[in-house]
Amino acid sequence: MAGVAIDHLISTTAFIAAIVLFTGLFTQTLQAAILYQQNRHIASKASDILDNILLNPGYPYHWGTTNDTLSCFGLQKLGATGYVEDAFALMRLTTLLDDPIEYPIGSGRYFNNVTFGPTGFMFIPIADSIDYPTASRLLGINGTYGFELNIAPLVQVVISVHQQNPLKLRVDVAGPGFPLGGADISYYFFKSIKGTNYPNLELDTGTAKADSAGVAYINFTFDGTRETFTIVAYASLSGLTGSGYFTQQTFSKGAGVMPFVVNYEEGKVYLAHSWDVQDQGAPVPNFFYNASFMILTEDLQFENWPIANSTGTVNYGGGGGKYLYGETVVPVGQPGFLLVTYLSGNDVGMSIMPWGVGTLSVPVLFGNLSPSEVWTASDLRQITVDLVAYQAKLTCWSLQGYEIWKSPV
């Protein structure tokens, strides 16, 4: 009898252990299935959020060119169909790229610090920009889902100096992972000419065609080492369009003129002395500048647009609230770029500011991606901004918190 009781005891113990083991395995499988469904839901939510952002213009309409309070978040260009986005709405998004810039120093007024290359600036007032918490709240997902929106040019146009004397520039055109062989290239070459009081701009336009490797060369007849210039180029092939720019300057003092957008509705721009912005190195007095604004037409051409106070003098303030900046006005709602050439002594420099992100293919990063997120979902859309091809990528994740339950057995 004792042997039978022991056998029953062992059998019962084994049966209970098996139940616990299989319950744990079943629970873990069930948890994995639930997690899979949650992940699929997040993937679907990423697509919904992306379309919600890209396929509605937000409210008030034209909010990208006003200082109005936003009540509905969307980036689509008003009156457009499909994935055509508003270049000025994109300008108002607070970027994640860099720390903000205070100008004037001590004023408490901060600007988005967006730079691209040594001479390209897009300083936008943060007080008038749309931040991530506001967008998340207006989309109705705050506290539930997080997201990051990355809008990047689909076509890369890279300009470099191939030969200095005589000047020969190389243009490389590439699509998403491959060169755009045979792309048509239109360029605008701005050369700085020393004038009596202020520098002048000399404009030369032309076209080129990329070879099978996506490379084109543009030849000039002067010594590039002695000249300050900026070239803006557009490349198109099979409906894909991209842009790029390159600046070479003789300015060697580590200073210059920096444009700041201070009012969207009026198009007001300050032209600031860089020493008053960065406060680095020995200040250079008396920049004599000449500013030009080029508007982008519907057929991807640029035209010169007269602006107020196009010439003037900028000096460093030296502290004490004495900021001696220039001031001009660009056309509200009209995409293009502001080009400023300046000189001090024999040194000549240039700075450029896009008005609307598409004219110079400026990327935009918006959102709040945490590196601790264990699972994210992404979705892509091909979009157009100012006739330039971009790719919009939205990464989404849940803020609820979840994980697979593990059996202690």
Short mmCIF file of C-alpha atoms in Angstrom, two decimals:
data_model
loop_
_atom_site.label_atom_id
_atom_site.label_comp_id
_atom_site.label_asym_id
_atom_site.label_seq_id
_atom_site.Cartn_x
_atom_site.Cartn_y
_atom_site.Cartn_z
CA MET A 1 0.00 0.00 0.00
CA ALA A 2 2.83 2.36 0.81
CA GLY A 3 4.26 1.85 -2.68
CA VAL A 4 0.89 2.64 -4.30
CA ALA A 5 0.56 5.83 -2.21
CA ILE A 6 4.02 6.92 -3.22
CA ASP A 7 3.20 6.24 -6.88
CA HIS A 8 0.02 8.31 -6.59
CA LEU A 9 1.93 11.12 -4.87
CA ILE A 10 4.60 11.18 -7.59
CA SER A 11 1.95 11.08 -10.32
CA THR A 12 -0.01 13.91 -8.73
CA THR A 13 3.14 16.01 -8.33
CA ALA A 14 4.13 15.41 -11.95
CA PHE A 15 0.60 16.23 -13.10
CA ILE A 16 0.55 19.50 -11.14
CA ALA A 17 4.02 20.43 -12.45
CA ALA A 18 2.87 19.73 -16.00
CA ILE A 19 -0.21 21.91 -15.51
CA VAL A 20 1.91 24.77 -14.14
CA LEU A 21 4.45 24.39 -16.96
CA PHE A 22 1.88 24.30 -19.76
CA THR A 23 -0.09 27.13 -18.16
CA GLY A 24 3.04 29.24 -18.16
CA LEU A 25 3.83 28.33 -21.75
CA PHE A 26 0.24 28.98 -22.83
CA THR A 27 0.18 32.32 -20.96
CA GLN A 28 3.44 33.37 -22.54
CA THR A 29 2.15 32.41 -25.99
CA LEU A 30 -1.05 34.30 -25.32
CA GLN A 31 0.94 37.34 -24.19
CA ALA A 32 3.04 37.15 -27.34
CA ALA A 33 -0.13 37.02 -29.44
CA ILE A 34 -1.55 40.02 -27.62
CA LEU A 35 1.74 41.89 -28.10
CA TYR A 36 1.69 41.03 -31.79
CA GLN A 37 -1.81 42.48 -32.10
CA GLN A 38 -0.70 45.61 -30.25
CA ASN A 39 2.25 46.02 -32.60
CA ARG A 40 0.01 45.59 -35.63
CA HIS A 41 -2.29 48.23 -34.20
CA ILE A 42 0.63 50.64 -33.75
CA ALA A 43 1.70 50.02 -37.35
CA SER A 44 -1.82 50.87 -38.49
CA LYS A 45 -1.82 53.92 -36.21
CA ALA A 46 1.45 55.14 -37.74
CA SER A 47 -0.16 55.11 -41.19
CA ASP A 48 -3.26 56.91 -39.89
CA ILE A 49 -1.24 59.63 -38.13
CA LEU A 50 0.96 60.18 -41.17
CA ASP A 51 -2.01 60.58 -43.52
CA ASN A 52 -3.77 62.80 -41.00
CA ILE A 53 -0.76 65.11 -40.96
CA LEU A 54 -0.05 65.12 -44.69
CA LEU A 55 -3.58 65.19 -46.12
CA ASN A 56 -5.10 68.12 -44.27
CA PRO A 57 -3.98 71.78 -44.25
CA GLY A 58 -4.67 72.46 -40.58
CA TYR A 59 -6.52 75.47 -39.26
CA PRO A 60 -6.37 78.40 -39.55
CA TYR A 61 -5.58 78.07 -43.23
CA HIS A 62 -2.18 79.43 -44.30
CA TRP A 63 -1.03 79.08 -40.68
CA GLY A 64 2.52 78.69 -41.97
CA THR A 65 2.66 82.39 -42.87
CA THR A 66 0.90 83.79 -39.80
CA ASN A 67 1.47 84.07 -36.07
CA ASP A 68 -2.02 82.71 -35.31
CA THR A 69 -2.65 80.03 -32.70
CA LEU A 70 -3.08 76.67 -34.35
CA SER A 71 -6.32 74.76 -33.62
CA CYS A 72 -5.90 71.88 -36.11
CA PHE A 73 -2.54 70.42 -37.10
CA GLY A 74 -1.83 69.54 -40.74
CA LEU A 75 0.83 70.24 -43.35
CA GLN A 76 -0.95 69.90 -46.69
CA LYS A 77 -0.82 72.92 -48.97
CA LEU A 78 -4.20 74.61 -49.10
CA GLY A 79 -6.04 73.87 -52.35
CA ALA A 80 -3.69 71.03 -53.31
CA THR A 81 -4.66 67.38 -53.72
CA GLY A 82 -2.60 64.42 -52.62
CA TYR A 83 0.70 64.62 -50.80
CA VAL A 84 1.63 68.22 -51.59
CA GLU A 85 2.83 70.00 -48.47
CA ASP A 86 3.05 73.63 -47.39
CA ALA A 87 6.69 74.78 -47.28
CA PHE A 88 5.91 77.53 -44.77
CA ALA A 89 4.02 75.25 -42.37
CA LEU A 90 7.13 73.07 -42.34
CA MET A 91 9.22 76.14 -41.49
CA ARG A 92 7.15 76.72 -38.34
CA LEU A 93 7.89 73.30 -36.84
CA THR A 94 10.33 73.42 -33.94
CA THR A 95 13.26 71.26 -34.98
CA LEU A 96 15.16 68.72 -32.89
CA LEU A 97 18.49 69.34 -34.58
CA ASP A 98 20.26 71.89 -32.39
CA ASP A 99 19.97 74.08 -29.34
CA PRO A 100 18.13 77.36 -29.90
CA ILE A 101 19.88 80.68 -30.56
CA GLU A 102 19.16 83.76 -28.46
CA TYR A 103 19.17 87.05 -30.36
CA PRO A 104 19.84 89.65 -29.26
CA ILE A 105 21.79 88.02 -26.42
CA GLY A 106 19.99 88.69 -23.14
CA SER A 107 16.69 89.53 -24.86
CA GLY A 108 15.02 86.22 -24.02
CA ARG A 109 14.02 85.80 -27.66
CA TYR A 110 15.05 82.43 -29.07
CA PHE A 111 15.20 81.05 -32.60
CA ASN A 112 15.41 77.57 -34.09
CA ASN A 113 19.05 76.90 -34.86
CA VAL A 114 18.82 75.35 -38.32
CA THR A 115 22.00 75.60 -40.37
CA PHE A 116 23.00 73.70 -43.51
CA GLY A 117 26.56 74.24 -44.55
CA PRO A 118 28.76 77.12 -43.37
CA THR A 119 26.67 79.83 -45.05
CA GLY A 120 23.07 78.52 -44.95
CA PHE A 121 20.77 79.65 -42.12
CA MET A 122 17.09 79.28 -41.25
CA PHE A 123 16.57 81.00 -37.89
CA ILE A 124 12.85 81.00 -37.02
CA PRO A 125 11.36 82.42 -33.77
CA ILE A 126 10.50 79.61 -31.39
CA ALA A 127 7.71 81.63 -29.75
CA ASP A 128 5.82 81.56 -33.07
CA SER A 129 6.69 77.96 -33.92
CA ILE A 130 4.69 74.78 -33.37
CA ASP A 131 6.26 72.36 -30.91
CA TYR A 132 5.77 68.62 -30.52
CA PRO A 133 3.44 68.70 -27.45
CA THR A 134 1.10 71.09 -29.28
CA ALA A 135 1.00 68.94 -32.41
CA SER A 136 0.48 65.77 -30.36
CA ARG A 137 -2.42 67.36 -28.48
CA LEU A 138 -4.08 68.64 -31.67
CA LEU A 139 -3.75 65.19 -33.24
CA GLY A 140 -5.49 63.68 -30.21
CA ILE A 141 -2.68 61.24 -29.36
CA ASN A 142 -0.91 62.93 -26.43
CA GLY A 143 -0.35 60.45 -23.63
CA THR A 144 -1.26 57.53 -25.91
CA TYR A 145 1.21 57.49 -28.79
CA GLY A 146 4.52 59.18 -29.50
CA PHE A 147 5.89 59.97 -32.94
CA GLU A 148 8.79 61.40 -34.89
CA LEU A 149 8.34 62.91 -38.36
CA ASN A 150 11.38 63.01 -40.63
CA ILE A 151 10.93 64.87 -43.94
CA ALA A 152 14.02 64.58 -46.13
CA PRO A 153 14.79 65.38 -49.79
CA LEU A 154 14.40 62.39 -52.08
CA VAL A 155 16.92 63.70 -54.62
CA GLN A 156 20.38 64.76 -53.48
CA VAL A 157 22.13 67.51 -55.46
CA VAL A 158 25.72 67.94 -54.26
CA ILE A 159 27.91 70.70 -55.75
CA SER A 160 31.67 70.80 -55.28
CA VAL A 161 34.73 72.47 -56.80
CA HIS A 162 36.42 70.19 -59.30
CA GLN A 163 39.00 72.77 -60.48
CA GLN A 164 39.76 76.27 -59.24
CA ASN A 165 41.50 77.97 -62.17
CA PRO A 166 39.65 78.24 -64.41
CA LEU A 167 36.71 77.42 -62.18
CA LYS A 168 35.01 74.10 -62.85
CA LEU A 169 32.18 72.86 -60.64
CA ARG A 170 30.99 69.28 -60.29
CA VAL A 171 27.31 68.46 -59.71
CA ASP A 172 26.38 64.99 -58.40
CA VAL A 173 22.72 63.99 -58.64
CA ALA A 174 21.47 60.92 -56.78
CA GLY A 175 18.07 59.45 -56.09
CA PRO A 176 17.06 57.04 -53.33
CA GLY A 177 20.08 54.74 -53.49
CA PHE A 178 21.15 55.26 -57.09
CA PRO A 179 22.52 58.06 -59.32
CA LEU A 180 20.07 59.91 -61.56
CA GLY A 181 21.80 59.43 -64.88
CA GLY A 182 20.60 61.81 -67.57
CA ALA A 183 19.04 64.30 -65.14
CA ASP A 184 18.42 67.81 -66.48
CA ILE A 185 20.15 70.51 -64.41
CA SER A 186 19.31 74.22 -64.24
CA TYR A 187 21.67 76.46 -62.29
CA TYR A 188 21.82 80.03 -61.00
CA PHE A 189 25.31 81.35 -60.40
CA PHE A 190 25.64 84.46 -58.20
CA LYS A 191 29.03 86.14 -58.25
CA SER A 192 29.92 88.94 -55.85
CA ILE A 193 31.40 92.07 -57.45
CA LYS A 194 32.99 94.79 -55.33
CA GLY A 195 31.17 98.09 -55.76
CA THR A 196 31.93 101.64 -54.69
CA ASN A 197 30.14 101.32 -51.34
CA TYR A 198 28.36 97.95 -51.33
CA PRO A 199 29.06 94.66 -53.07
CA ASN A 200 27.02 93.88 -56.17
CA LEU A 201 25.69 90.58 -57.50
CA GLU A 202 26.24 89.31 -61.01
CA LEU A 203 23.84 86.54 -62.08
CA ASP A 204 24.62 83.86 -64.65
CA THR A 205 22.15 81.11 -65.53
CA GLY A 206 22.56 77.95 -67.56
CA THR A 207 21.75 74.28 -67.98
CA ALA A 208 23.65 71.02 -67.94
CA LYS A 209 22.91 67.32 -68.24
CA ALA A 210 24.16 64.57 -65.95
CA ASP A 211 25.94 61.60 -67.46
CA SER A 212 25.06 57.97 -66.79
CA ALA A 213 26.73 58.22 -63.36
CA GLY A 214 24.63 61.26 -62.39
CA VAL A 215 27.57 63.69 -62.74
CA ALA A 216 27.73 66.98 -64.64
CA TYR A 217 30.44 69.63 -64.92
CA ILE A 218 29.90 73.39 -65.24
CA ASN A 219 32.78 75.47 -66.61
CA PHE A 220 33.62 79.13 -66.05
CA THR A 221 36.38 81.33 -67.43
CA PHE A 222 37.72 82.98 -64.28
CA ASP A 223 39.98 82.09 -61.35
CA GLY A 224 37.76 80.66 -58.64
CA THR A 225 40.29 81.26 -55.87
CA ARG A 226 39.80 85.02 -56.16
CA GLU A 227 36.00 85.11 -56.25
CA THR A 228 33.08 84.80 -53.85
CA PHE A 229 30.06 83.06 -55.34
CA THR A 230 26.95 80.99 -54.62
CA ILE A 231 25.40 78.53 -57.02
CA VAL A 232 21.89 77.09 -56.68
CA ALA A 233 21.05 74.13 -58.91
CA TYR A 234 17.90 72.13 -59.65
CA ALA A 235 17.96 68.62 -61.09
CA SER A 236 14.95 66.80 -62.58
CA LEU A 237 14.34 63.35 -64.02
CA SER A 238 11.12 61.38 -64.55
CA GLY A 239 9.09 63.61 -62.25
CA LEU A 240 11.69 63.70 -59.48
CA THR A 241 13.18 67.10 -58.67
CA GLY A 242 15.84 68.09 -56.15
CA SER A 243 17.94 71.13 -55.39
CA GLY A 244 21.27 72.00 -53.84
CA TYR A 245 23.58 74.92 -53.32
CA PHE A 246 27.25 75.69 -52.79
CA THR A 247 29.03 78.84 -51.59
CA GLN A 248 32.69 79.78 -51.86
CA GLN A 249 33.89 82.98 -50.26
CA THR A 250 37.09 84.90 -49.71
CA PHE A 251 35.99 85.96 -46.25
CA SER A 252 38.55 84.64 -43.76
CA LYS A 253 37.72 86.44 -40.52
CA GLY A 254 35.24 83.86 -39.23
CA ALA A 255 32.35 86.32 -39.17
CA GLY A 256 29.53 87.46 -41.37
CA VAL A 257 25.90 88.51 -41.71
CA MET A 258 23.20 86.16 -40.41
CA PRO A 259 19.51 86.53 -41.38
CA PHE A 260 16.80 86.07 -38.73
CA VAL A 261 13.08 85.78 -39.53
CA VAL A 262 11.40 87.87 -36.83
CA ASN A 263 7.83 88.09 -38.14
CA TYR A 264 6.00 85.59 -40.39
CA GLU A 265 3.02 87.77 -41.21
CA GLU A 266 5.10 90.73 -42.29
CA GLY A 267 8.04 88.80 -43.77
CA LYS A 268 10.38 90.87 -41.61
CA VAL A 269 14.01 89.73 -41.53
CA TYR A 270 16.88 91.06 -39.42
CA LEU A 271 20.40 90.96 -40.85
CA ALA A 272 22.57 90.48 -37.80
CA HIS A 273 26.30 90.75 -37.20
CA SER A 274 27.54 87.26 -36.37
CA TRP A 275 29.64 88.50 -33.44
CA ASP A 276 26.43 89.63 -31.72
CA VAL A 277 25.05 86.12 -32.23
CA GLN A 278 28.04 83.95 -31.36
CA ASP A 279 30.27 86.36 -29.44
CA GLN A 280 33.37 84.49 -30.59
CA GLY A 281 36.76 85.79 -31.71
CA ALA A 282 37.70 89.37 -32.48
CA PRO A 283 34.76 91.40 -33.82
CA VAL A 284 34.93 92.70 -37.38
CA PRO A 285 33.40 96.17 -37.79
CA ASN A 286 31.31 97.54 -40.62
CA PHE A 287 29.89 94.87 -42.89
CA PHE A 288 28.58 96.53 -46.04
CA TYR A 289 25.88 94.25 -47.40
CA ASN A 290 23.68 93.83 -50.45
CA ALA A 291 20.62 91.58 -50.08
CA SER A 292 18.65 90.05 -52.94
CA PHE A 293 15.50 87.95 -52.85
CA MET A 294 14.81 85.40 -55.58
CA ILE A 295 11.27 84.04 -55.90
CA LEU A 296 10.59 80.52 -57.18
CA THR A 297 8.14 80.39 -60.08
CA GLU A 298 5.81 77.50 -60.94
CA ASP A 299 8.14 76.30 -63.71
CA LEU A 300 11.15 76.01 -61.37
CA GLN A 301 12.70 79.31 -62.39
CA PHE A 302 13.96 82.11 -60.16
CA GLU A 303 13.14 85.78 -60.56
CA ASN A 304 14.60 88.75 -58.70
CA TRP A 305 12.08 90.38 -56.34
CA PRO A 306 12.79 93.96 -55.15
CA ILE A 307 13.02 94.23 -51.36
CA ALA A 308 13.26 97.17 -48.97
CA ASN A 309 16.62 98.27 -47.56
CA SER A 310 18.49 95.90 -49.83
CA THR A 311 21.80 97.63 -49.04
CA GLY A 312 23.16 98.84 -45.73
CA THR A 313 25.76 98.54 -43.01
CA VAL A 314 25.87 96.14 -40.09
CA ASN A 315 28.15 96.65 -37.10
CA TYR A 316 28.66 94.67 -33.94
CA GLY A 317 26.93 96.08 -30.87
CA GLY A 318 29.59 95.38 -28.30
CA GLY A 319 27.01 94.62 -25.64
CA GLY A 320 24.85 97.02 -23.65
CA GLY A 321 21.85 96.32 -25.88
CA LYS A 322 23.38 98.17 -28.84
CA TYR A 323 22.66 95.82 -31.69
CA LEU A 324 23.19 97.45 -35.05
CA TYR A 325 21.42 95.09 -37.45
CA GLY A 326 19.92 95.62 -40.88
CA GLU A 327 16.26 95.03 -41.61
CA THR A 328 14.44 93.99 -44.78
CA VAL A 329 11.11 92.46 -45.82
CA VAL A 330 10.54 89.41 -48.04
CA PRO A 331 7.21 88.59 -49.78
CA VAL A 332 4.85 86.67 -47.49
CA GLY A 333 3.78 83.29 -48.85
CA GLN A 334 6.09 83.44 -51.86
CA PRO A 335 8.76 80.69 -51.78
CA GLY A 336 12.30 81.63 -52.69
CA PHE A 337 15.55 82.46 -50.94
CA LEU A 338 17.33 85.50 -49.54
CA LEU A 339 20.96 85.89 -50.60
CA VAL A 340 23.18 88.37 -48.74
CA THR A 341 26.64 89.31 -49.96
CA TYR A 342 28.82 91.42 -47.65
CA LEU A 343 32.31 92.82 -47.48
CA SER A 344 34.73 94.20 -44.95
CA GLY A 345 37.96 95.54 -46.35
CA ASN A 346 39.07 93.15 -49.06
CA ASP A 347 37.15 90.18 -47.70
CA VAL A 348 33.81 89.21 -49.26
CA GLY A 349 31.31 86.68 -47.92
CA MET A 350 27.80 85.37 -48.58
CA SER A 351 24.92 83.92 -46.59
CA ILE A 352 21.69 82.37 -47.81
CA MET A 353 18.28 81.81 -46.19
CA PRO A 354 15.45 79.74 -47.70
CA TRP A 355 11.97 81.22 -47.54
CA GLY A 356 10.00 77.99 -47.51
CA VAL A 357 12.01 74.81 -46.95
CA GLY A 358 11.71 73.39 -50.47
CA THR A 359 13.70 75.99 -52.40
CA LEU A 360 16.99 74.72 -50.97
CA SER A 361 15.82 71.18 -50.05
CA VAL A 362 16.08 71.78 -46.30
CA PRO A 363 15.24 68.63 -44.25
CA VAL A 364 12.82 68.81 -41.31
CA LEU A 365 12.94 66.66 -38.17
CA PHE A 366 9.96 66.94 -35.83
CA GLY A 367 8.85 64.84 -32.89
CA ASN A 368 10.18 63.20 -29.77
CA LEU A 369 11.75 59.80 -30.40
CA SER A 370 13.07 58.15 -27.24
CA PRO A 371 15.99 55.72 -27.69
CA SER A 372 14.53 53.54 -24.92
CA GLU A 373 11.51 52.49 -26.97
CA VAL A 374 11.63 48.71 -27.50
CA TRP A 375 9.23 48.57 -30.44
CA THR A 376 8.33 51.18 -33.05
CA ALA A 377 6.43 51.17 -36.32
CA SER A 378 7.28 53.31 -39.36
CA ASP A 379 5.48 54.32 -42.52
CA LEU A 380 6.61 56.28 -45.58
CA ARG A 381 5.04 58.65 -48.09
CA GLN A 382 6.50 60.35 -51.15
CA ILE A 383 5.55 64.04 -51.00
CA THR A 384 6.19 67.29 -52.83
CA VAL A 385 7.29 70.58 -51.28
CA ASP A 386 7.67 73.57 -53.60
CA LEU A 387 7.88 71.16 -56.57
CA VAL A 388 10.79 69.35 -54.89
CA ALA A 389 10.50 65.61 -54.13
CA TYR A 390 10.69 64.66 -50.45
CA GLN A 391 10.14 61.50 -48.44
CA ALA A 392 8.10 61.70 -45.24
CA LYS A 393 8.82 59.01 -42.65
CA LEU A 394 6.77 58.76 -39.47
CA THR A 395 7.92 56.57 -36.60
CA CYS A 396 5.27 55.76 -34.00
CA TRP A 397 5.27 53.96 -30.64
CA SER A 398 2.92 53.32 -27.76
CA LEU A 399 3.17 55.29 -24.52
CA GLN A 400 1.09 52.70 -22.62
CA GLY A 401 3.99 50.37 -21.86
CA TYR A 402 3.84 46.65 -22.49
CA GLU A 403 6.02 43.53 -22.39
CA ILE A 404 5.74 39.76 -22.61
CA TRP A 405 4.92 38.15 -19.23
CA LYS A 406 7.45 35.46 -18.38
CA SER A 407 6.52 32.39 -16.38
CA PRO A 408 8.56 31.90 -13.20
CA VAL A 409 8.74 28.16 -13.92
#
